[in-house]
Amino acid sequence: MEELKIFCPATIANISCGFDVLGVALDSVGDEMVIRKTSKKGIFITKLEGQDLPMETDRNVAGVAGLAFLAESDYEGGFEIEIYKKIKAGSGIGSSAASSTGAVWAMNELLGRPFTTSKLVEFSMEGERLASGVAHADNVAPALFGGFTLVRSYDPLDIVPINCPTELFATVIHPQIEIKTSDSRKILKTNITLKEGIKQWGNLGGLIAGLFTEDYDLIGRSLVDHIVEPIRSILIPGFNEVKTSSLAAGALGCGISGSGPSIFAFSRGEATAEKVAQAMKDVYQEIGIDHDVHISKINTEGIRKIK
Amino acid sequence: MEELKIFCPATIANISCGFDVLGVALDSVGDEMVIRKTSKKGIFITKLEGQDLPMETDRNVAGVAGLAFLAESDYEGGFEIEIYKKIKAGSGIGSSAASSTGAVWAMNELLGRPFTTSKLVEFSMEGERLASGVAHADNVAPALFGGFTLVRSYDPLDIVPINCPTELFATVIHPQIEIKTSDSRKILKTNITLKEGIKQWGNLGGLIAGLFTEDYDLIGRSLVDHIVEPIRSILIPGFNEVKTSSLAAGALGCGISGSGPSIFAFSRGEATAEKVAQAMKDVYQEIGIDHDVHISKINTEGIRKIK
């Protein structure tokens, strides 16, 4: 096998009470990539369509992740990478993670899987470091493992796959405003009260339990974030209205995707997810902000080969 | 049915990263109680053996929980309560919770179950308020539901039963020193860093996932508490030695039970739990502090009728 064409899913990170630890992969939103073995050592971005992003290897997240892979591989050759972006950079649904994970996942396949999935997470985190200044794992882990993943610990890196209820759908709306990840990190408080912390880990415990027991009501009750959402949502015009309308339309819960500006909602069943999409769109039509909406079942396999 | 004799389990609360939210019921440690219907309205503690505790209804945790029950019940009569304490008050394994839950559980049985288990949790919390000044639910919930329980939220009260792996055993050592719950609460910091919080909810997520997937290694890796244990353990002589020895003897994890001074460890299988017990005893024999040790499988049914 000399070449692979793949689908790289968009991902939602910072799922409400799971700030910085819980992410999930989407099924109908994502990039396409072609990865090709070359005899020449190195990583070469040969095509990049759909977004205006750097093509120099060391300035491109897929390039940087690929270099991290090569540095630990005993493979003597190199790889060409074509990237067909469908996920908008800066939208808050893991655009950089899709590219960095796609590169290393396909490279690993082409070489007969020398590395574990957890190791691929580590390589991909170098792409995240380039994109946002922080080598976070909460988007790259679900892109690689599929479904919901928990980053239990960074030192050592410990990724825990979490069960995904079969009827769970995500609706994501991307209001076309710009928020930089680094900015939305700056406004976070560095301290919280122990009381707030207890509420947050109580809710995360409930969310994980709800995902395992496929208890949709419990999932809904647990999708609460008292700590980050009240602060970050200030940067997203219409956030409270979108949340209120989504819940009124039947969503189990609603929150900020990644560091925004995208907003996600989870619903039981596709019909409800569609109603939620309409409710979200109505808000931004009223406010007059351009937006994209995605409705997707949860992707439980992660990156996949296509055609 | 006019009278019930019951076993009321001891419980471990504040399970490491599950501070204030996660508790578990023990199987071989607990009190016995007899609850009897009377025609006279009211709650009457007619016998109290094994511990020197108040017998006046409004100064006894079982009495206070019973009064909360009666206040919402349309039952015209009352109850006599006999308490045979085996759990030492102030030991940190839910002595007051055993008494308050036992009272209301048996009363509910005797009246044909007018109240849900969650409602019984609420009545029992009044006993906890009397005992420690705080109406916490993390001991009374596992005593009533059995197994592991998560207190997801207090407002509204939301108790989530968590799966219990079949081979899980607890070892608990009670060094006979006195720590008041109110004192060990006072030394807690009221603020934590967001970073510490993220670690804690990452670990709690991992622990809940490990309990559902019966992944003993994951349970062990997740039994970490960066926030409360480093502070409270200062009040428990020999804590670090007990922890180190328990882990060396094969325990999955080890921490402070409730607000101490008891220390718990979880192990896979009874044989390991026994080795851990010996390791714990050795430490306190060396230091010269009297102690009790309990080895118990997890109690998954909660309070039960006996004979």
XYZ file of C-alpha atoms in Angstrom:
614
model
C 0.000 0.000 0.000
C 1.556 3.277 -1.142
C -1.291 5.740 -0.689
C -4.369 6.238 1.477
C -7.386 8.489 1.154
C -9.046 9.187 4.463
C -11.864 11.002 6.241
C -10.751 12.964 9.326
C -13.606 13.860 11.657
C -14.384 17.163 13.271
C -14.477 16.931 17.065
C -16.111 18.680 19.985
C -13.826 19.245 22.969
C -14.463 20.847 26.369
C -17.851 19.154 26.590
C -19.485 21.251 29.347
C -18.374 19.809 32.722
C -15.652 17.895 30.868
C -13.572 21.029 30.293
C -10.084 20.099 29.071
C -10.719 16.340 29.427
C -13.738 15.165 27.411
C -14.150 15.197 23.631
C -16.201 13.449 20.972
C -15.870 12.771 17.242
C -18.472 13.737 14.632
C -19.479 11.580 11.715
C -20.703 13.815 8.927
C -18.311 16.726 9.352
C -14.639 16.389 8.570
C -11.744 16.844 6.174
C -10.365 14.548 3.519
C -6.693 13.810 3.129
C -4.472 11.759 0.839
C -1.208 10.483 2.282
C 1.402 8.981 -0.022
C 4.724 7.273 0.644
C 7.756 8.846 -1.026
C 11.314 7.623 -1.229
C 12.550 11.074 -0.239
C 12.770 11.462 3.543
C 10.581 14.186 5.020
C 7.003 15.429 5.088
C 5.743 17.364 2.070
C 2.397 19.163 1.957
C 1.720 18.965 -1.764
C -1.855 20.219 -1.845
C -4.038 22.235 0.511
C -7.529 23.142 -0.621
C -10.503 24.702 1.126
C -8.678 26.923 3.607
C -5.886 29.446 3.446
C -3.273 27.743 5.640
C 0.529 27.473 5.518
C 1.942 24.674 3.368
C 5.473 24.734 4.823
C 5.928 21.506 6.753
C 7.044 23.157 9.986
C 4.211 25.705 9.899
C 1.438 23.221 9.099
C -0.106 21.126 11.892
C -0.154 17.977 9.742
C 3.470 18.617 8.839
C 4.559 19.079 12.431
C 2.674 15.987 13.613
C 4.174 14.053 10.717
C 7.691 15.163 11.671
C 7.099 13.989 15.263
C 6.025 10.631 13.838
C 9.067 10.360 11.561
C 11.439 11.265 14.382
C 10.424 8.132 16.285
C 9.988 5.863 13.259
C 12.721 3.753 11.674
C 11.124 4.271 8.235
C 13.735 5.564 5.792
C 11.412 7.338 3.350
C 8.927 10.177 3.638
C 5.302 11.172 2.943
C 3.389 13.525 0.709
C 0.217 14.985 2.197
C -2.797 16.420 0.380
C -5.324 18.191 2.568
C -8.891 18.966 1.505
C -10.226 21.140 4.318
C -13.961 21.180 4.926
C -13.679 22.193 8.579
C -13.105 25.904 8.932
C -10.007 26.896 10.874
C -10.912 28.655 14.118
C -14.457 27.302 14.192
C -13.947 25.391 17.435
C -14.603 21.903 16.113
C -11.068 20.600 15.878
C -9.891 21.765 12.477
C -6.207 21.459 13.373
C -6.776 18.136 15.155
C -8.384 16.663 12.021
C -5.288 17.499 9.974
C -2.652 16.403 12.465
C -4.391 13.147 13.393
C -5.192 12.330 9.770
C -1.542 12.644 8.794
C -0.141 10.381 11.498
C -3.000 7.867 11.383
C -2.531 7.288 7.650
C 1.260 7.188 7.964
C 0.899 4.535 10.654
C -1.451 2.496 8.442
C 0.901 2.754 5.467
C 3.795 1.442 7.561
C 1.853 -1.504 9.031
C 0.938 0.114 12.354
C 4.251 0.429 14.172
C 2.661 2.764 16.766
C -0.265 2.436 19.176
C -3.208 4.821 18.936
C -2.064 6.487 22.164
C 1.306 7.143 20.610
C -0.440 8.730 17.603
C -2.213 11.013 20.071
C 1.192 12.192 21.289
C 2.448 12.942 17.761
C -0.769 14.792 16.946
C -0.468 16.901 20.086
C 2.578 18.543 18.479
C 0.220 19.854 15.802
C -2.020 21.254 18.536
C 0.963 22.917 20.153
C 1.662 24.682 16.847
C -1.967 25.706 16.376
C -2.764 27.025 19.824
C 0.408 27.108 21.880
C -0.844 24.245 24.066
C -0.297 20.559 23.271
C -3.795 19.558 24.304
C -5.243 16.138 23.554
C -8.968 16.619 23.895
C -9.622 16.992 20.155
C -6.973 14.657 18.795
C -7.933 11.773 21.115
C -11.556 11.445 19.889
C -10.452 11.946 16.259
C -8.123 8.954 16.634
C -10.152 6.694 18.959
C -13.639 7.685 17.800
C -16.604 8.199 20.114
C -16.156 9.957 23.444
C -12.695 10.002 24.975
C -11.512 11.171 28.352
C -8.006 12.543 28.815
C -7.596 11.279 32.381
C -4.040 12.482 32.701
C -1.274 14.132 30.665
C 1.626 12.914 32.768
C 1.615 10.108 31.854
C -0.789 10.499 28.933
C -3.829 8.321 29.672
C -6.714 8.282 27.190
C -9.894 6.483 28.286
C -12.505 5.573 25.641
C -16.038 6.164 26.932
C -19.141 4.317 25.743
C -21.373 6.153 23.277
C -25.163 5.743 23.433
C -26.490 4.637 20.038
C -29.199 7.282 19.649
C -27.020 10.260 20.490
C -26.770 13.016 17.857
C -24.860 16.275 17.856
C -25.951 19.579 16.385
C -23.245 22.196 15.942
C -23.685 25.773 14.837
C -20.733 27.878 13.783
C -21.452 31.608 13.961
C -18.930 33.216 11.670
C -17.091 35.389 14.128
C -13.469 34.987 15.103
C -12.250 33.963 18.563
C -8.649 32.873 18.983
C -8.060 29.855 21.208
C -5.275 31.737 22.941
C -7.610 34.680 23.691
C -10.378 32.516 25.023
C -7.825 30.811 27.268
C -6.601 34.150 28.622
C -9.986 35.167 30.011
C -10.281 32.011 32.148
C -9.830 32.418 35.878
C -6.792 30.597 37.251
C -8.585 29.852 40.520
C -11.993 28.409 41.252
C -13.713 27.720 44.549
C -13.571 24.182 45.923
C -17.386 24.287 45.886
C -17.465 24.994 42.134
C -14.933 22.218 41.614
C -17.097 19.712 43.502
C -20.121 20.640 41.374
C -18.077 20.214 38.218
C -16.674 16.769 39.078
C -20.098 15.694 40.324
C -21.497 16.582 36.909
C -18.635 14.952 35.017
C -19.140 11.781 37.051
C -22.834 11.900 36.156
C -22.074 12.463 32.482
C -19.662 9.519 32.291
C -22.185 7.318 34.138
C -24.951 8.461 31.784
C -22.837 7.656 28.721
C -22.120 4.139 30.014
C -25.684 3.398 31.103
C -27.134 5.142 28.020
C -29.325 7.187 30.343
C -30.196 10.181 28.168
C -31.887 12.090 30.980
C -28.824 11.743 33.171
C -26.620 12.891 30.287
C -28.823 15.940 29.944
C -28.853 16.743 33.668
C -25.065 16.422 33.778
C -24.279 18.662 30.785
C -23.676 21.647 33.034
C -20.603 23.840 33.320
C -20.590 26.378 36.131
C -16.963 27.312 35.624
C -15.884 28.012 32.056
C -19.113 28.522 30.119
C -20.302 31.587 32.077
C -17.016 33.332 31.223
C -16.350 32.193 27.671
C -19.918 32.563 26.514
C -19.508 36.337 26.845
C -17.341 36.155 23.690
C -20.111 34.468 21.670
C -22.987 36.761 20.684
C -26.327 35.005 21.040
C -24.950 32.119 23.117
C -27.617 32.258 25.816
C -30.412 32.523 23.255
C -29.032 29.569 21.279
C -28.800 27.516 24.464
C -32.295 28.385 25.619
C -33.795 27.693 22.177
C -31.903 24.401 21.801
C -33.142 23.105 25.132
C -36.659 24.261 24.298
C -36.419 22.350 20.997
C -35.610 19.176 22.931
C -31.810 19.089 23.210
C -30.426 17.154 26.169
C -27.783 19.805 26.750
C -25.896 22.576 25.014
C -22.495 24.208 25.440
C -19.459 25.787 23.823
C -17.551 23.546 21.419
C -13.829 23.728 22.141
C -13.022 27.339 22.840
C -15.840 28.503 20.562
C -17.337 30.188 18.706
C -19.176 27.005 17.662
C -21.962 25.868 19.959
C -22.931 22.209 20.265
C -26.047 20.454 21.483
C -26.654 16.754 22.064
C -30.033 15.212 21.312
C -31.629 11.810 21.461
C -32.424 10.883 17.866
C -31.896 12.644 14.561
C -35.326 14.247 14.368
C -34.704 16.192 17.574
C -31.182 17.111 16.427
C -32.790 18.636 13.303
C -35.303 20.621 15.317
C -32.435 21.906 17.442
C -30.556 22.925 14.277
C -33.534 24.981 13.147
C -33.860 26.607 16.563
C -30.159 27.544 16.518
C -30.346 28.930 12.991
C -33.369 31.046 13.871
C -31.372 32.794 16.589
C -28.508 33.780 14.296
C -30.845 34.738 11.464
C -32.560 37.106 13.889
C -29.237 38.536 15.122
C -27.887 38.694 11.573
C -24.707 36.608 11.913
C -23.671 34.212 9.134
C -23.514 30.621 10.278
C -23.050 26.977 9.308
C -24.994 24.185 10.943
C -24.005 20.525 11.166
C -26.128 17.614 12.302
C -24.207 14.436 12.939
C -24.431 11.122 14.661
C -21.483 10.342 16.873
C -18.561 8.838 14.985
C -17.461 5.777 16.927
C -14.582 4.634 14.705
C -12.544 7.830 14.323
C -10.558 8.410 11.132
C -11.511 6.061 8.309
C -10.330 5.084 4.841
C -12.501 6.216 1.945
C -12.932 4.719 -1.543
C -45.214 -6.584 59.850
C -44.686 -4.744 63.138
C -40.928 -5.042 63.621
C -37.754 -5.339 61.548
C -34.212 -6.295 62.431
C -31.683 -4.902 59.983
C -28.000 -4.645 59.115
C -26.822 -1.089 58.348
C -23.538 -0.955 56.450
C -20.530 1.182 57.149
C -19.608 3.382 54.182
C -16.548 5.052 52.706
C -17.146 8.597 51.462
C -14.801 11.095 49.791
C -13.253 8.353 47.701
C -10.024 10.094 46.568
C -10.854 12.175 43.465
C -14.564 11.746 44.339
C -14.346 14.190 47.248
C -17.835 15.115 48.465
C -19.566 13.137 45.692
C -18.551 9.448 45.655
C -19.209 6.845 48.346
C -19.423 3.075 48.688
C -21.069 0.625 51.089
C -19.206 -2.130 52.944
C -20.525 -5.616 53.487
C -18.959 -7.023 56.609
C -18.874 -3.897 58.759
C -22.032 -2.294 60.060
C -24.536 -1.796 62.851
C -27.670 -3.719 63.715
C -30.967 -2.063 64.498
C -34.472 -3.131 65.449
C -37.314 -0.842 64.426
C -40.797 -1.407 65.853
C -44.121 0.228 65.141
C -45.878 1.826 68.135
C -49.329 3.284 68.427
C -47.894 6.342 70.179
C -46.829 9.018 67.703
C -43.144 9.896 67.738
C -39.693 8.349 67.560
C -38.352 6.625 70.674
C -34.779 5.367 71.024
C -35.368 2.527 73.480
C -31.951 0.902 73.402
C -28.469 1.998 72.367
C -25.606 -0.407 72.874
C -21.969 -0.390 71.839
C -21.335 3.350 71.867
C -21.938 6.178 74.272
C -24.331 8.337 72.246
C -27.385 10.466 73.151
C -30.702 8.619 73.318
C -32.938 11.713 73.220
C -34.733 11.652 69.886
C -33.734 15.155 68.830
C -30.075 14.595 69.758
C -29.733 11.198 68.077
C -29.137 10.988 64.321
C -31.581 8.083 63.908
C -34.131 10.049 65.905
C -33.732 13.188 63.836
C -33.898 11.277 60.534
C -36.960 9.444 61.841
C -38.659 12.734 62.734
C -37.992 14.054 59.203
C -39.621 10.888 57.869
C -42.660 11.210 60.161
C -43.128 14.857 59.251
C -43.802 13.907 55.629
C -45.647 10.668 56.326
C -49.384 10.318 56.883
C -48.785 7.449 59.319
C -50.566 8.155 62.603
C -48.378 6.060 64.920
C -44.699 6.090 65.832
C -41.578 3.907 66.033
C -39.291 2.469 68.660
C -35.660 2.157 67.677
C -33.018 -0.130 69.142
C -29.451 0.538 67.977
C -26.588 -1.924 68.354
C -23.529 0.057 67.304
C -20.566 -1.823 65.936
C -19.198 1.109 63.939
C -17.271 3.480 66.158
C -18.480 7.075 66.139
C -15.869 9.401 64.635
C -14.038 6.619 62.813
C -14.751 8.032 59.353
C -16.724 5.119 57.965
C -20.226 6.495 58.234
C -21.276 5.660 61.784
C -23.974 8.332 61.870
C -25.117 7.480 58.325
C -25.639 3.832 59.299
C -27.973 4.850 62.123
C -29.961 7.493 60.276
C -30.417 5.442 57.106
C -31.259 2.286 59.051
C -34.038 4.067 60.899
C -35.783 5.523 57.862
C -35.197 2.483 55.630
C -36.874 0.162 58.140
C -39.690 2.634 58.812
C -40.347 2.798 55.076
C -40.412 -1.007 54.828
C -42.783 -1.296 57.783
C -45.212 1.161 56.164
C -45.185 -0.537 52.752
C -42.639 1.764 51.088
C -44.462 5.082 50.778
C -41.163 6.850 49.927
C -38.538 6.405 47.200
C -34.956 5.603 48.125
C -33.934 9.124 47.078
C -36.479 10.541 49.504
C -34.970 8.353 52.256
C -31.616 9.916 51.424
C -33.127 13.331 52.132
C -34.517 12.262 55.515
C -31.193 10.669 56.459
C -29.312 13.835 55.552
C -31.003 15.494 58.531
C -29.140 13.014 60.741
C -25.902 14.015 59.023
C -26.690 17.662 59.639
C -26.993 16.892 63.361
C -23.784 14.846 63.408
C -21.481 17.161 61.506
C -23.266 20.422 60.856
C -23.515 19.649 57.131
C -26.390 17.692 55.541
C -24.110 15.731 53.255
C -25.325 12.705 51.295
C -22.150 10.874 50.387
C -22.396 8.315 53.204
C -26.162 7.956 53.416
C -26.590 7.422 49.659
C -24.400 4.279 49.420
C -25.866 2.935 52.688
C -29.339 3.145 51.129
C -28.603 2.264 47.491
C -25.687 -0.114 48.060
C -22.547 -0.226 45.932
C -20.955 2.973 44.692
C -23.118 6.074 44.483
C -22.405 9.477 43.039
C -24.071 12.567 44.458
C -24.232 14.441 41.156
C -26.062 17.399 42.586
C -27.649 18.612 45.827
C -30.010 21.119 44.256
C -31.954 19.180 43.186
C -30.683 16.066 44.957
C -29.556 13.620 42.260
C -28.062 10.284 43.321
C -26.502 8.159 40.570
C -25.796 4.460 41.269
C -22.446 3.389 39.772
C -21.568 -0.149 38.699
C -19.423 -2.162 41.082
C -16.799 -4.596 39.732
C -17.361 -8.059 41.209
C -13.823 -8.683 42.450
C -13.409 -5.381 44.266
C -12.601 -5.547 48.001
C -12.028 -2.801 50.526
C -9.573 -2.792 53.394
C -10.124 -0.140 56.053
C -7.896 0.632 59.007
C -9.080 2.808 61.859
C -6.236 4.271 63.881
C -7.740 5.163 67.222
C -7.135 8.875 67.272
C -9.837 11.523 67.219
C -10.467 13.935 64.346
C -13.708 15.892 64.302
C -15.422 16.161 60.916
C -15.899 19.864 61.535
C -12.154 20.328 62.203
C -11.067 18.409 59.142
C -13.446 20.542 57.094
C -11.972 23.765 58.501
C -8.460 23.029 57.240
C -9.613 22.680 53.617
C -8.728 25.484 51.233
C -11.759 27.319 49.882
C -10.023 27.912 46.537
C -8.182 25.585 44.218
C -6.459 26.264 40.919
C -8.373 25.491 37.728
C -5.468 23.189 36.840
C -5.939 21.140 40.016
C -9.660 21.000 39.331
C -9.095 19.672 35.803
C -6.816 16.921 37.169
C -9.414 15.992 39.751
C -12.325 15.725 37.310
C -10.116 13.887 34.845
C -9.416 11.327 37.552
C -13.040 11.113 38.656
C -14.075 10.535 35.045
C -11.469 7.775 34.827
C -12.645 6.214 38.081
C -16.295 6.149 37.003
C -15.288 4.687 33.614
C -13.124 2.079 35.357
C -15.990 1.067 37.633
C -18.344 0.619 34.669
C -15.851 -1.240 32.489
C -14.488 -3.229 35.479
C -11.005 -2.121 34.480
C -9.087 -2.564 37.740
C -5.921 -0.906 36.434
C -7.861 2.166 35.383
C -9.556 2.265 38.798
C -6.120 2.177 40.390
C -4.657 4.883 38.149
C -7.660 7.109 38.837
C -7.652 6.801 42.644
C -5.707 10.017 43.022
C -6.586 13.131 44.975
C -4.309 16.137 44.498
C -6.581 18.488 46.391
C -7.891 17.262 49.727
C -5.668 14.326 50.658
C -2.402 16.301 50.825
C -4.014 18.616 53.389
C -6.125 16.263 55.465
C -3.539 13.517 55.632
C -1.453 15.800 57.858
C -3.998 15.075 60.622
C -3.480 11.302 60.347
C -0.194 10.028 61.774
C 1.338 7.363 59.560
C -0.909 8.103 56.568
C 1.864 8.224 53.971
C 3.447 5.025 55.329
C 0.088 3.222 55.267
C -0.501 4.357 51.706
C 2.953 3.358 50.501
C 2.746 -0.048 52.213
C -0.769 -0.716 50.916
C 0.228 -0.010 47.331
C 3.364 -2.134 47.770
C 1.141 -4.962 49.049
C -0.903 -4.804 45.852
C -3.724 -2.343 46.568
C -5.190 -0.573 43.530
C -5.379 2.689 45.432
C -5.546 4.097 48.932
C -6.983 7.222 50.517
C -8.717 8.841 53.479
C -12.128 7.423 54.344
C -14.620 10.227 54.890
C -12.841 12.920 56.838
C -10.602 10.333 58.521
C -8.926 9.060 60.557
C -9.779 5.747 58.853
C -7.797 4.929 55.727
C -9.228 2.764 52.953
C -7.651 0.779 50.161
C -9.309 -1.038 47.258
C -7.909 -4.313 45.979
C -8.761 -6.846 43.326
C -9.650 -10.049 45.188
C -9.858 -10.923 48.872
C -6.342 -12.368 49.142
C -4.789 -9.040 48.155
C -7.156 -7.161 50.476
C -5.846 -9.362 53.325
C -2.219 -8.671 52.443
C -3.041 -4.972 52.417
C -4.645 -5.304 55.861
C -1.455 -6.831 57.233
C 0.675 -4.116 55.653
C -1.542 -1.430 57.215
C -1.463 -3.083 60.639
C 2.328 -3.358 60.537
C 2.597 0.418 60.153
C 0.462 1.221 63.186
C 2.065 -1.512 65.274
C 5.419 0.101 64.530
C 4.125 3.588 65.383
C 2.287 2.268 68.427
C -1.265 3.415 67.693
C -4.216 1.135 68.510
C -6.240 0.238 65.453
C -9.069 -1.862 63.994
C -8.899 -3.368 60.528
C -11.810 -4.395 58.332
C -11.711 -6.396 55.124
C -14.927 -6.367 53.150
C -16.326 -7.026 49.751
C -18.443 -4.211 48.386
C -22.035 -4.333 49.591
C -24.230 -3.926 46.535
C -27.653 -4.119 48.189
C -27.334 -1.553 50.990
C -29.294 -2.041 54.201
C -30.756 -5.534 54.580
C -33.126 -7.447 56.813
C -31.558 -10.034 59.097
C -32.976 -13.194 60.699
